[in-house]
PDB file of N, CA and C in Angstrom:
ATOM      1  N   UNK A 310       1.876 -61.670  95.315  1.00  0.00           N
ATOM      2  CA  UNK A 310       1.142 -60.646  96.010  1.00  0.00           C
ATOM      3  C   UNK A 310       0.694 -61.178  97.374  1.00  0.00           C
ATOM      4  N   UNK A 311       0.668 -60.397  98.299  1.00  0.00           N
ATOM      5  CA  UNK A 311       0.268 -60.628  99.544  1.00  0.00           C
ATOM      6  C   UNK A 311      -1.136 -60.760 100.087  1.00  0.00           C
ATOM      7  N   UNK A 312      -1.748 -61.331 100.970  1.00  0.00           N
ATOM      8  CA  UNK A 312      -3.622 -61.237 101.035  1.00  0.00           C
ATOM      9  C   UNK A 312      -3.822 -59.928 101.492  1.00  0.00           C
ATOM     10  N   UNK A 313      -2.543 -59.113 101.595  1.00  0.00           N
ATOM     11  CA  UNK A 313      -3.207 -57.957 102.246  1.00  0.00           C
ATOM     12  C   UNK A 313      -3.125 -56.982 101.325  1.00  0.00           C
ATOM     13  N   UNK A 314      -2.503 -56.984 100.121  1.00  0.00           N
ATOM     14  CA  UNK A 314      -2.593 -56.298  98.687  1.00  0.00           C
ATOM     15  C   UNK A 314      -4.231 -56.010  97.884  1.00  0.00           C
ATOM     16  N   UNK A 315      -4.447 -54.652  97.776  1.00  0.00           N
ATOM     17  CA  UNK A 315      -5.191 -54.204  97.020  1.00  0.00           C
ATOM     18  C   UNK A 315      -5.178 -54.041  95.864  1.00  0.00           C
ATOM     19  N   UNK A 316      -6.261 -54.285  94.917  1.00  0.00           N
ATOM     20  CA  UNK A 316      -5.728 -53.775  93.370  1.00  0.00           C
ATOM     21  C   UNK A 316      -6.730 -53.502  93.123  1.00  0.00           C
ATOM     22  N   UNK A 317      -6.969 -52.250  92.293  1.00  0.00           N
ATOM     23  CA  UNK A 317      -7.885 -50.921  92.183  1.00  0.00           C
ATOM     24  C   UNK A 317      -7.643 -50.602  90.994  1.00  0.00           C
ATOM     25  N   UNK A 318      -8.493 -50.908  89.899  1.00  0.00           N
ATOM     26  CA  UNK A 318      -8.823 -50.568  88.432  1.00  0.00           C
ATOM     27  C   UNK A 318      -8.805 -49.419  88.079  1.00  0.00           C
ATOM     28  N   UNK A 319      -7.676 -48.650  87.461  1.00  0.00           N
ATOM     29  CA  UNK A 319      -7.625 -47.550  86.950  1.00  0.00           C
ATOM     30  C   UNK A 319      -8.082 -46.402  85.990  1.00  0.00           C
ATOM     31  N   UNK A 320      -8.551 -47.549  85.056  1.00  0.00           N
ATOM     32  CA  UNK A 320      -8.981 -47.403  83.288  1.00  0.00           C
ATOM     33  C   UNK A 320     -10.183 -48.451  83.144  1.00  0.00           C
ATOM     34  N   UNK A 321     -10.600 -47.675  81.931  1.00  0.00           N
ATOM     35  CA  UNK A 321     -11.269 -49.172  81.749  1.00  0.00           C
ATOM     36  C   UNK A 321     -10.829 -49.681  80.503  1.00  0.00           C
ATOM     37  N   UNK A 322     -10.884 -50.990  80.488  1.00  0.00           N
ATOM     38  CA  UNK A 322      -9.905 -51.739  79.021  1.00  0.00           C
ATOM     39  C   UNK A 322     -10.351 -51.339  78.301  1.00  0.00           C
ATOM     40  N   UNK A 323      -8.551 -51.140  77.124  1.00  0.00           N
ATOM     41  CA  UNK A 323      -8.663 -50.662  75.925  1.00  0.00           C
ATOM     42  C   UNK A 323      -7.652 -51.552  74.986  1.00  0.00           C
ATOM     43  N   UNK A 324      -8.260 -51.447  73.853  1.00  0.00           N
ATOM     44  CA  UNK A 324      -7.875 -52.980  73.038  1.00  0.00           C
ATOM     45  C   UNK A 324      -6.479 -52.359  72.999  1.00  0.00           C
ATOM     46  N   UNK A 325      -5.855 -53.469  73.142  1.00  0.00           N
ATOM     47  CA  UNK A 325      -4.062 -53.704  73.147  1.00  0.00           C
ATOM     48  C   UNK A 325      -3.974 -53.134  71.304  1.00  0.00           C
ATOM     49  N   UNK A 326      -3.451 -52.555  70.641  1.00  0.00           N
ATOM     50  CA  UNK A 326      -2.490 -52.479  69.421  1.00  0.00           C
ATOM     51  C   UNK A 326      -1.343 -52.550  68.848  1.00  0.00           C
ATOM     52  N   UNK A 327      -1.095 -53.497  68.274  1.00  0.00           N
ATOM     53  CA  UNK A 327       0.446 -54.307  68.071  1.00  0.00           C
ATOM     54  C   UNK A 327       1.055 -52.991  67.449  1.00  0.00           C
ATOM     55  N   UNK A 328       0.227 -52.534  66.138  1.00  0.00           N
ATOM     56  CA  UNK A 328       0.948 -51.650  65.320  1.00  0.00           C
ATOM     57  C   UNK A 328       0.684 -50.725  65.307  1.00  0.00           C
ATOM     58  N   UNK A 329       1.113 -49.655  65.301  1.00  0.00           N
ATOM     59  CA  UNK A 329       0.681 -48.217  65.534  1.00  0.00           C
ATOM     60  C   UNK A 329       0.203 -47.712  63.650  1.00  0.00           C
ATOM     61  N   UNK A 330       1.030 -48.375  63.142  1.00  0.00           N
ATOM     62  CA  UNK A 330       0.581 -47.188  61.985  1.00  0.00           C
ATOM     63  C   UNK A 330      -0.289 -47.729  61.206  1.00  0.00           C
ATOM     64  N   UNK A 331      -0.389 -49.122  61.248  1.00  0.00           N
ATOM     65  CA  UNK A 331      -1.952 -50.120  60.617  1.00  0.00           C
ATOM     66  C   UNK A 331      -2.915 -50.154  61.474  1.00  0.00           C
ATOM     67  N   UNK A 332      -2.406 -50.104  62.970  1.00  0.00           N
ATOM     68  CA  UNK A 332      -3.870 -50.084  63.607  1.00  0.00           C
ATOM     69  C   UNK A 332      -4.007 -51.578  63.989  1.00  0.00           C
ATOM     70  N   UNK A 333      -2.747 -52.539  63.546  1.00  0.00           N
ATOM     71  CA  UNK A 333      -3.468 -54.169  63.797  1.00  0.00           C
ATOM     72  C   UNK A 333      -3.545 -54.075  65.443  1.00  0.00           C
ATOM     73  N   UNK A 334      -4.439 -54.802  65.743  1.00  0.00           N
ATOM     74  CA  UNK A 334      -5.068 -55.209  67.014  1.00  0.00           C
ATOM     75  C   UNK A 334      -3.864 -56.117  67.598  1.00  0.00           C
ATOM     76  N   UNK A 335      -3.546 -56.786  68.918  1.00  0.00           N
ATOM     77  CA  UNK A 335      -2.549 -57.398  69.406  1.00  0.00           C
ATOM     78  C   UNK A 335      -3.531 -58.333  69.685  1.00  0.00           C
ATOM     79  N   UNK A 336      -3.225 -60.120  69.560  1.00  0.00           N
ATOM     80  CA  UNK A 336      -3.648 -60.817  69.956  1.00  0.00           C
ATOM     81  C   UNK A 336      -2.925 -62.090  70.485  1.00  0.00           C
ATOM     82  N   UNK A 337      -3.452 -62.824  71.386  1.00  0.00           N
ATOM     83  CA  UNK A 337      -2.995 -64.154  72.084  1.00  0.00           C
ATOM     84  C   UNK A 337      -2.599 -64.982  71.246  1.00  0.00           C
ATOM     85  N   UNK A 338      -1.080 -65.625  71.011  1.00  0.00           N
ATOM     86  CA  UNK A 338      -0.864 -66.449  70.071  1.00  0.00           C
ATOM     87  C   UNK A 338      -1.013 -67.278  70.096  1.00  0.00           C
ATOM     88  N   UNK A 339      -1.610 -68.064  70.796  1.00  0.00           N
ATOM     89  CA  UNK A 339      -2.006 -69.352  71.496  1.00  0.00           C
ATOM     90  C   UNK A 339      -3.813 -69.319  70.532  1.00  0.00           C
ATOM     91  N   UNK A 340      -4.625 -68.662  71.347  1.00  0.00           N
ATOM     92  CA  UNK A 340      -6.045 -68.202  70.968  1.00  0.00           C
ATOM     93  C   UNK A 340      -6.229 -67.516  69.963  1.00  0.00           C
ATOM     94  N   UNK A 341      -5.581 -66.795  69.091  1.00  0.00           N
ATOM     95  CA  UNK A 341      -5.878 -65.812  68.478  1.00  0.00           C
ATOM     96  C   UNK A 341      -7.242 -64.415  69.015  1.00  0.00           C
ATOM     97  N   UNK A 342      -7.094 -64.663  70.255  1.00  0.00           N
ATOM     98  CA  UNK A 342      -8.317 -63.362  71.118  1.00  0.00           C
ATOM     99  C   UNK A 342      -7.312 -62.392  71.033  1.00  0.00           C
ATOM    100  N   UNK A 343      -8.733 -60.993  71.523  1.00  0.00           N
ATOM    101  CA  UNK A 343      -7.877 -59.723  71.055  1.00  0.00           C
ATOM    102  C   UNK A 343      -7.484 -59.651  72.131  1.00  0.00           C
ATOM    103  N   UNK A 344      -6.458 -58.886  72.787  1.00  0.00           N
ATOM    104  CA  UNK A 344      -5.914 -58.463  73.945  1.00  0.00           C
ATOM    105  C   UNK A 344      -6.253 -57.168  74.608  1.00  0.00           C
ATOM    106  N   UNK A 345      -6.384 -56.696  75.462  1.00  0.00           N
ATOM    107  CA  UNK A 345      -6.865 -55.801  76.078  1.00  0.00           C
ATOM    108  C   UNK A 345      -5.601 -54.976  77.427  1.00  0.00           C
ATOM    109  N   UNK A 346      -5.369 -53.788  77.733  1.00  0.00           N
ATOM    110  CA  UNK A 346      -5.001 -53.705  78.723  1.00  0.00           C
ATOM    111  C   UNK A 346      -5.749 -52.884  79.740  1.00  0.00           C
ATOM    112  N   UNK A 347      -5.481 -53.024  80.895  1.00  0.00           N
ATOM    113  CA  UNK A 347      -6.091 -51.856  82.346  1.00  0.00           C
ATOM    114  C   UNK A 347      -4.809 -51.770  82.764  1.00  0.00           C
ATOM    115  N   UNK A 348      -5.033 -50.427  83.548  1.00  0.00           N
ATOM    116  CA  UNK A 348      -4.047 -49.799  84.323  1.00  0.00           C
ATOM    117  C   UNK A 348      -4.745 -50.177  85.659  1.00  0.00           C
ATOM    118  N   UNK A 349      -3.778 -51.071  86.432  1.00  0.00           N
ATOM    119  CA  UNK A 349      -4.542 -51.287  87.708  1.00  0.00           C
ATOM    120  C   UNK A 349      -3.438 -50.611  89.214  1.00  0.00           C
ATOM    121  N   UNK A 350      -3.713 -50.335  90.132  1.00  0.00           N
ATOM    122  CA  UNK A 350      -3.172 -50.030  91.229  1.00  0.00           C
ATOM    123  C   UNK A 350      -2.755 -50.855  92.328  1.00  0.00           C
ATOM    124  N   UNK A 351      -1.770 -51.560  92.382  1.00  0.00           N
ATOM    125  CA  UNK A 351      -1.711 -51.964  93.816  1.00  0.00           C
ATOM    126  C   UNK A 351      -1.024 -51.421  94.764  1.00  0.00           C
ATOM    127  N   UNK A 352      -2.012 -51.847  95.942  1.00  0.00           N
ATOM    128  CA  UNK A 352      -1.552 -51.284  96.891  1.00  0.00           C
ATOM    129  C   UNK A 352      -1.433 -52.164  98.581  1.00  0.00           C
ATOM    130  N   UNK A 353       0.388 -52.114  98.683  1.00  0.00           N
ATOM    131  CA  UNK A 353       0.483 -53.388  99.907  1.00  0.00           C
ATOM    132  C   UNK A 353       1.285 -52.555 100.657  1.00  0.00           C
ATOM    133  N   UNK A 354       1.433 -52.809 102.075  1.00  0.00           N
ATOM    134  CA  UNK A 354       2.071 -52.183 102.800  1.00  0.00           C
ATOM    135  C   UNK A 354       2.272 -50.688 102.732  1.00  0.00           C
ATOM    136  N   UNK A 355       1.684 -49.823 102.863  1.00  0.00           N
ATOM    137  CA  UNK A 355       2.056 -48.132 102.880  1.00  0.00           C
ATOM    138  C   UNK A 355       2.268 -47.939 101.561  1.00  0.00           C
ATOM    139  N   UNK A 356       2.836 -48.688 100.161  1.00  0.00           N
ATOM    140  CA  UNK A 356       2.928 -48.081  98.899  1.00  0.00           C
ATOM    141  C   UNK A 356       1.996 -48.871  98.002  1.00  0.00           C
ATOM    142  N   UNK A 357       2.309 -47.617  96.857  1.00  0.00           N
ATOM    143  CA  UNK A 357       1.263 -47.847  95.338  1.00  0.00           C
ATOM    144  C   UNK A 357       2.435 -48.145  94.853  1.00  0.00           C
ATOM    145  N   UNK A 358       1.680 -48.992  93.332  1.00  0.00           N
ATOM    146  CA  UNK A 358       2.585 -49.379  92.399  1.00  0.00           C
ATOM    147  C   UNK A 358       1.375 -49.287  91.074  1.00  0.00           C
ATOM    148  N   UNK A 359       1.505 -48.489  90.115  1.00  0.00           N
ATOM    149  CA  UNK A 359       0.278 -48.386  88.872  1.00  0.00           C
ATOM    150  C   UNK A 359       1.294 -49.513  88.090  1.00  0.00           C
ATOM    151  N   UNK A 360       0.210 -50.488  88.090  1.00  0.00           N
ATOM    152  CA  UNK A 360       0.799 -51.574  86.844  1.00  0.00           C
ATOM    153  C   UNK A 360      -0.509 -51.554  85.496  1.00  0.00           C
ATOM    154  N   UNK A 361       0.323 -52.058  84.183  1.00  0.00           N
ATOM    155  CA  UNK A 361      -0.450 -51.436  82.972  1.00  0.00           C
ATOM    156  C   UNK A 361      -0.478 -53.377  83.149  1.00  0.00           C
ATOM    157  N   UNK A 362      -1.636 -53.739  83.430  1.00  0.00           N
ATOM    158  CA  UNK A 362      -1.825 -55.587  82.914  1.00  0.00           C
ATOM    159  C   UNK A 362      -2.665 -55.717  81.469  1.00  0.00           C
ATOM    160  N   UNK A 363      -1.722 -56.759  80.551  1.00  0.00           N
ATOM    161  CA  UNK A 363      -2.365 -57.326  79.653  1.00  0.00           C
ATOM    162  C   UNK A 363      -3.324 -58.808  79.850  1.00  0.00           C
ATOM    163  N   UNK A 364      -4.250 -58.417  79.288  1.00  0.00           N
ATOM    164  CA  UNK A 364      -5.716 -59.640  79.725  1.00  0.00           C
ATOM    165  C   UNK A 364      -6.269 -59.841  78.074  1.00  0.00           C
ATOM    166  N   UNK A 365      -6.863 -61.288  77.946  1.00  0.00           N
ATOM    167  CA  UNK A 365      -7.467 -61.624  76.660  1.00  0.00           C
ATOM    168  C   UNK A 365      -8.676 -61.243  76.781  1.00  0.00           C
ATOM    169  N   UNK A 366      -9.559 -60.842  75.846  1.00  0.00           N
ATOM    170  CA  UNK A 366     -10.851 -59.929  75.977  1.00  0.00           C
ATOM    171  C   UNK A 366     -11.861 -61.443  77.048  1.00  0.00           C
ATOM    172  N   UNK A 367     -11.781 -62.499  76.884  1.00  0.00           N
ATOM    173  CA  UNK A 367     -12.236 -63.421  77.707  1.00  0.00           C
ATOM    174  C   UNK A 367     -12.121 -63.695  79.334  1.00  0.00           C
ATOM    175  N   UNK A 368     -11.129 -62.613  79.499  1.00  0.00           N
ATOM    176  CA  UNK A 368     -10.529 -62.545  81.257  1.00  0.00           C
ATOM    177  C   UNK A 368     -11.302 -61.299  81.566  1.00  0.00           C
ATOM    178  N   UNK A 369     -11.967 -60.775  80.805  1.00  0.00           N
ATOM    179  CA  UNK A 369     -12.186 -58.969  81.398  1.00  0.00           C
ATOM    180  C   UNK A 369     -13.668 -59.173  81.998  1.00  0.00           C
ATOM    181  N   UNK A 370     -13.772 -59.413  83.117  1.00  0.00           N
ATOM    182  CA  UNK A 370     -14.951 -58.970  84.160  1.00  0.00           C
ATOM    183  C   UNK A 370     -15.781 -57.839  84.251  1.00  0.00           C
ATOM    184  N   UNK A 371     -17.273 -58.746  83.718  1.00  0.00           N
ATOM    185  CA  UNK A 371     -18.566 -57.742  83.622  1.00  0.00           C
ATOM    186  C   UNK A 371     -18.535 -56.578  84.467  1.00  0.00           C
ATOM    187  N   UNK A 372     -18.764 -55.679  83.896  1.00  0.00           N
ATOM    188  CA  UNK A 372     -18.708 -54.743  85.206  1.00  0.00           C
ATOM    189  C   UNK A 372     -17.488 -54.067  85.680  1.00  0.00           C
ATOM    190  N   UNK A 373     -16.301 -54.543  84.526  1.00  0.00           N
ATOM    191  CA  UNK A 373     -15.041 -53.913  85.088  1.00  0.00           C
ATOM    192  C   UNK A 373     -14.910 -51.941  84.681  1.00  0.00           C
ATOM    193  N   UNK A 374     -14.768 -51.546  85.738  1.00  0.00           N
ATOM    194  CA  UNK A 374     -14.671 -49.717  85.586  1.00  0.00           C
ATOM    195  C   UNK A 374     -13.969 -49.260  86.329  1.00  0.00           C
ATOM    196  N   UNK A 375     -13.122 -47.984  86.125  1.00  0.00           N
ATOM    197  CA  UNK A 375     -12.240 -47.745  87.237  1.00  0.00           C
ATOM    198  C   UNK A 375     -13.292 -47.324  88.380  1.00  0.00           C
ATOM    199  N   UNK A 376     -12.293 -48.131  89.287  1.00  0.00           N
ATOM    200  CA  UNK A 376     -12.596 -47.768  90.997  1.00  0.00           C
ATOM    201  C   UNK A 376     -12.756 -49.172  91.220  1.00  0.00           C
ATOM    202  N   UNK A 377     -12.411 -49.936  90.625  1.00  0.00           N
ATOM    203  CA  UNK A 377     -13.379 -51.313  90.749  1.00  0.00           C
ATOM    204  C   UNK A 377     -12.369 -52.259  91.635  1.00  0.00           C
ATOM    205  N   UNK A 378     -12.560 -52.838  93.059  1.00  0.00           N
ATOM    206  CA  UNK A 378     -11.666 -53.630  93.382  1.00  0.00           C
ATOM    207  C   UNK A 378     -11.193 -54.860  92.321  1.00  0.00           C
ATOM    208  N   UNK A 379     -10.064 -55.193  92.265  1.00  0.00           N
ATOM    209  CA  UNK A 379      -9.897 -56.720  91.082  1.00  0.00           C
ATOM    210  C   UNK A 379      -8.961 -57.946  91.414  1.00  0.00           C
ATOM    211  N   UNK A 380      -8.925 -58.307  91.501  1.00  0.00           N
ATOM    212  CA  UNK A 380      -7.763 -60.037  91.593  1.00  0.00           C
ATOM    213  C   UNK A 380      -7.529 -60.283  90.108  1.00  0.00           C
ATOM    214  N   UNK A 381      -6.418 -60.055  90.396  1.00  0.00           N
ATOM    215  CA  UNK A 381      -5.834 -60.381  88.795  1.00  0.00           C
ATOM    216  C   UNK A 381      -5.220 -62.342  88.979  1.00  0.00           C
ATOM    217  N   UNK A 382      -5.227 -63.038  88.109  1.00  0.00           N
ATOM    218  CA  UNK A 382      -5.590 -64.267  88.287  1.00  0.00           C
ATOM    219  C   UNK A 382      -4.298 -64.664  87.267  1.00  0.00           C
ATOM    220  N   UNK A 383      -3.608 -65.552  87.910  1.00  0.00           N
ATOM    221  CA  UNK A 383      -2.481 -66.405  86.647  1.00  0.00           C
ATOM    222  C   UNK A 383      -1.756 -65.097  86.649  1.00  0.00           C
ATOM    223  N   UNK A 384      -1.612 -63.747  87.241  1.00  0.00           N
ATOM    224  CA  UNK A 384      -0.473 -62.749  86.977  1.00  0.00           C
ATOM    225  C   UNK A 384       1.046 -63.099  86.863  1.00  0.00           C
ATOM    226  N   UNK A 385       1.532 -63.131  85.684  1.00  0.00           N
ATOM    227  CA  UNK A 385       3.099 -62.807  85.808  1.00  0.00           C
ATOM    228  C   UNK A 385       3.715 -61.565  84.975  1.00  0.00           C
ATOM    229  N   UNK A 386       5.116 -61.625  85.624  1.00  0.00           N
ATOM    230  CA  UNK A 386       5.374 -60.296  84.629  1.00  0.00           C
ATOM    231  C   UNK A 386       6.585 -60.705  84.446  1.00  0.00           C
ATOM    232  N   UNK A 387       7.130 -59.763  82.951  1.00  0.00           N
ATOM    233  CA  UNK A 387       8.371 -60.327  81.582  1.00  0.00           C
ATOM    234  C   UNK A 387       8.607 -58.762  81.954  1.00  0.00           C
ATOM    235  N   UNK A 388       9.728 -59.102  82.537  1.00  0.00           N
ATOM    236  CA  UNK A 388      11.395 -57.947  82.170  1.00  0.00           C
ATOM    237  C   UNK A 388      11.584 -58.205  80.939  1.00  0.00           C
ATOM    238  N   UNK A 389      11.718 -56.301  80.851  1.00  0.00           N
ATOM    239  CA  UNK A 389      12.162 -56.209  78.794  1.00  0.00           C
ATOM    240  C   UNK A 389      13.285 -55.174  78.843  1.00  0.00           C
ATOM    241  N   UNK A 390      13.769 -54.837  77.750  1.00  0.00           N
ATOM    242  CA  UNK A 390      14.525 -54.279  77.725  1.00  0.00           C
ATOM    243  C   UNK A 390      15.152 -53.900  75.900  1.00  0.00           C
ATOM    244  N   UNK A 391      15.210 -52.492  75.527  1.00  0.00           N
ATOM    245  CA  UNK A 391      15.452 -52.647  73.779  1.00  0.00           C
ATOM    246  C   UNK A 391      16.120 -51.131  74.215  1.00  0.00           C
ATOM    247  N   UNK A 392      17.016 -51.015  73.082  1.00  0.00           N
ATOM    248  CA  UNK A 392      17.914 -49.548  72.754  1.00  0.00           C
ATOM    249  C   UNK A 392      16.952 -48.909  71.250  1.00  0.00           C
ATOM    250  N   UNK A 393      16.963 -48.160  71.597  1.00  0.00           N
ATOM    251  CA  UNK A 393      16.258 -46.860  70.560  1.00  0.00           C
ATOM    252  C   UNK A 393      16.953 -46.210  70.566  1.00  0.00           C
ATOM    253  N   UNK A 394      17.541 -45.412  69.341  1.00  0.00           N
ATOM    254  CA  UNK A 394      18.243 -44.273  69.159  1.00  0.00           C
ATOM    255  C   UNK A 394      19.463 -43.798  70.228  1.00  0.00           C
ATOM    256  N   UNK A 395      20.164 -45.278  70.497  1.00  0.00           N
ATOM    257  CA  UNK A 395      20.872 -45.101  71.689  1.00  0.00           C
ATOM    258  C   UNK A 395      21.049 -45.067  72.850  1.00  0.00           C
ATOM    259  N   UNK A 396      19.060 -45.002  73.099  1.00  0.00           N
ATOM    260  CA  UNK A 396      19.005 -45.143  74.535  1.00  0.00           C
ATOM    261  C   UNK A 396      18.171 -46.484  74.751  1.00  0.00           C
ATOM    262  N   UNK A 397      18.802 -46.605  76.179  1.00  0.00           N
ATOM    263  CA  UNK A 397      18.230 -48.034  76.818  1.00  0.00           C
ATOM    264  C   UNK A 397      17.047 -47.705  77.631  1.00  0.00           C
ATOM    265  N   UNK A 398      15.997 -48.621  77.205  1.00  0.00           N
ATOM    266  CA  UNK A 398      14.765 -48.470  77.546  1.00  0.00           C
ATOM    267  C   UNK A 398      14.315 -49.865  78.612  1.00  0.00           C
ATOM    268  N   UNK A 399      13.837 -49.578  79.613  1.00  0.00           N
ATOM    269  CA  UNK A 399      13.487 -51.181  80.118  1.00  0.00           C
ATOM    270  C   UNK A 399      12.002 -51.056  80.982  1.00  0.00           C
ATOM    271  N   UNK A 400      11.840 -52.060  81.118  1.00  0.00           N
ATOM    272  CA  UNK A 400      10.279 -52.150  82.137  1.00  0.00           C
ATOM    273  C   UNK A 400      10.349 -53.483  82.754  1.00  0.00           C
ATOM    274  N   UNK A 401       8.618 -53.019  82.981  1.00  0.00           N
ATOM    275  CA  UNK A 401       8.275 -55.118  83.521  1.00  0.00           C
ATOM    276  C   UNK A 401       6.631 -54.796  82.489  1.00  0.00           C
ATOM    277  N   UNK A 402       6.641 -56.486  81.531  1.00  0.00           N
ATOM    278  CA  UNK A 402       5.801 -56.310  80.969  1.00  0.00           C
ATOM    279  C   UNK A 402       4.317 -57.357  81.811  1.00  0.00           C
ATOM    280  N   UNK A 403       3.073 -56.353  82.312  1.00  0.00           N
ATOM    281  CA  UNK A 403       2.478 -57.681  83.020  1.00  0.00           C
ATOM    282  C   UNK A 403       1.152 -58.418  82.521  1.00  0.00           C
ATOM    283  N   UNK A 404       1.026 -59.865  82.563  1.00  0.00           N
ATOM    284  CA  UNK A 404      -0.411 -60.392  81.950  1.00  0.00           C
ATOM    285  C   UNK A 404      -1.036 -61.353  83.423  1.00  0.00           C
ATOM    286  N   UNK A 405      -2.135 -61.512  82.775  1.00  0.00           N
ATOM    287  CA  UNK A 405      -3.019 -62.114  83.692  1.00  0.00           C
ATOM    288  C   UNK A 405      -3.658 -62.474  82.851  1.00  0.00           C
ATOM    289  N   UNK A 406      -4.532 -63.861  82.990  1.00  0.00           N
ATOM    290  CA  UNK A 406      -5.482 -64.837  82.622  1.00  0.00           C
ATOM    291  C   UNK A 406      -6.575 -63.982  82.646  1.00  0.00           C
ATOM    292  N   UNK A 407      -7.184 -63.271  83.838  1.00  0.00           N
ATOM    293  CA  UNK A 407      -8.190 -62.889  84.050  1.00  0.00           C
ATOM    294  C   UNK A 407      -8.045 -62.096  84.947  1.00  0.00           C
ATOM    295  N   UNK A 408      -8.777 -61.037  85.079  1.00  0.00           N
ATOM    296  CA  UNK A 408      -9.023 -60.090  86.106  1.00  0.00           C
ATOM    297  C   UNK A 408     -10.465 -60.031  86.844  1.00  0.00           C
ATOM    298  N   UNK A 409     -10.515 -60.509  87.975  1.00  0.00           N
ATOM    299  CA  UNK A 409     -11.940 -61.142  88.681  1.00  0.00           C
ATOM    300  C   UNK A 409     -12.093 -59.710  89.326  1.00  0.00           C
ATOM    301  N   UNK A 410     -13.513 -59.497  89.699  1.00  0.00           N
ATOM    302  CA  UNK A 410     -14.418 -58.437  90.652  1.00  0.00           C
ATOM    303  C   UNK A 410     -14.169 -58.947  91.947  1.00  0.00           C
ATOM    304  N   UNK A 411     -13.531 -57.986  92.800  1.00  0.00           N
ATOM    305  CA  UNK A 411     -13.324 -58.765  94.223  1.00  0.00           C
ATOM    306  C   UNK A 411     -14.584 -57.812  94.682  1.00  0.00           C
ATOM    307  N   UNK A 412     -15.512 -58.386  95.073  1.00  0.00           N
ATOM    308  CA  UNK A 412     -16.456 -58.020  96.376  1.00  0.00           C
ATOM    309  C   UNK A 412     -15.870 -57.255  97.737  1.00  0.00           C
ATOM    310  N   UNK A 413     -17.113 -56.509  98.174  1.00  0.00           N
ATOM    311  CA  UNK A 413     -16.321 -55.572  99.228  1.00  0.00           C
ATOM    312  C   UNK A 413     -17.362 -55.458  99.844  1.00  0.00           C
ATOM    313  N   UNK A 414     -16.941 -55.646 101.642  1.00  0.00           N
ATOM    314  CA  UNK A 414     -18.070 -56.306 102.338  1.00  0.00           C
ATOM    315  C   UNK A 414     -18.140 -54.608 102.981  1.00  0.00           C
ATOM    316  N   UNK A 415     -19.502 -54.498 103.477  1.00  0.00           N
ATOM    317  CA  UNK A 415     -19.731 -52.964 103.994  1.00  0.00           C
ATOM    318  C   UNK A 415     -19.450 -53.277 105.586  1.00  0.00           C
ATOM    319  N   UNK A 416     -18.740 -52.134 105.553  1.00  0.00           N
ATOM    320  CA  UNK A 416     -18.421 -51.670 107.220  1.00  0.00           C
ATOM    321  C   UNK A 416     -19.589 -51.408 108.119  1.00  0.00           C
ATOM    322  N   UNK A 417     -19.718 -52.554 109.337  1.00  0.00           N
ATOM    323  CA  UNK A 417     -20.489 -52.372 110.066  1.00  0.00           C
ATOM    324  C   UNK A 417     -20.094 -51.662 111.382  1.00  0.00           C
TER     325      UNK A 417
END
């Protein structure tokens, strides 16, 4: 990401769910923490891009609500790709360590 990239909190986190029909929670296999995602916005050069980031409930910043400027921290993202019923499905899957409160200085 560029220093001149914005990212603008969409949602406010909602626990990640591995399984839909048990309801199990998705967690860090490393930590066993629950996982969480936000829909965040960036925005660099003239375009948006809504990215859905996965964060461990330990990365999610007090105070996080949509509208909220954020720095997503340690971000990478996993190209996926699976066939369902014949059709090919693909994305980019994205995580971050943490999602920090970026401060926003008032216009003088």
């Amino acid at each position: 990401m560029l220093k001149t990239a914005v990212c603008v909190a969409g949602t406010e986190p909602a626990l990640k769910i591995k399984d839909q029909q048990t309801g199990e929670v998705a967690t860090d296999r490393e930590t066993g923490e629950s996982l969480y995602t936000v829909t965040v916005m960036l925005m660099e050069d003239g375009r948006a891009e809504i990215m859905k980031i996965t964060v461990p409930q330990s990365g999610l910043a007090a105070g996080l609500k949509p509208g909220a400027m954020v720095r997503p921290v340690d971000l990478f993202a996993t190209p996926w790709a699976r066939i369902f019923n014949g059709q090919l499905s693909d994305g980019v899957a994205y995580r971050a360590a943490r999602l920090e409160l970026v401060a926003v200085e008032a216009a003088q």
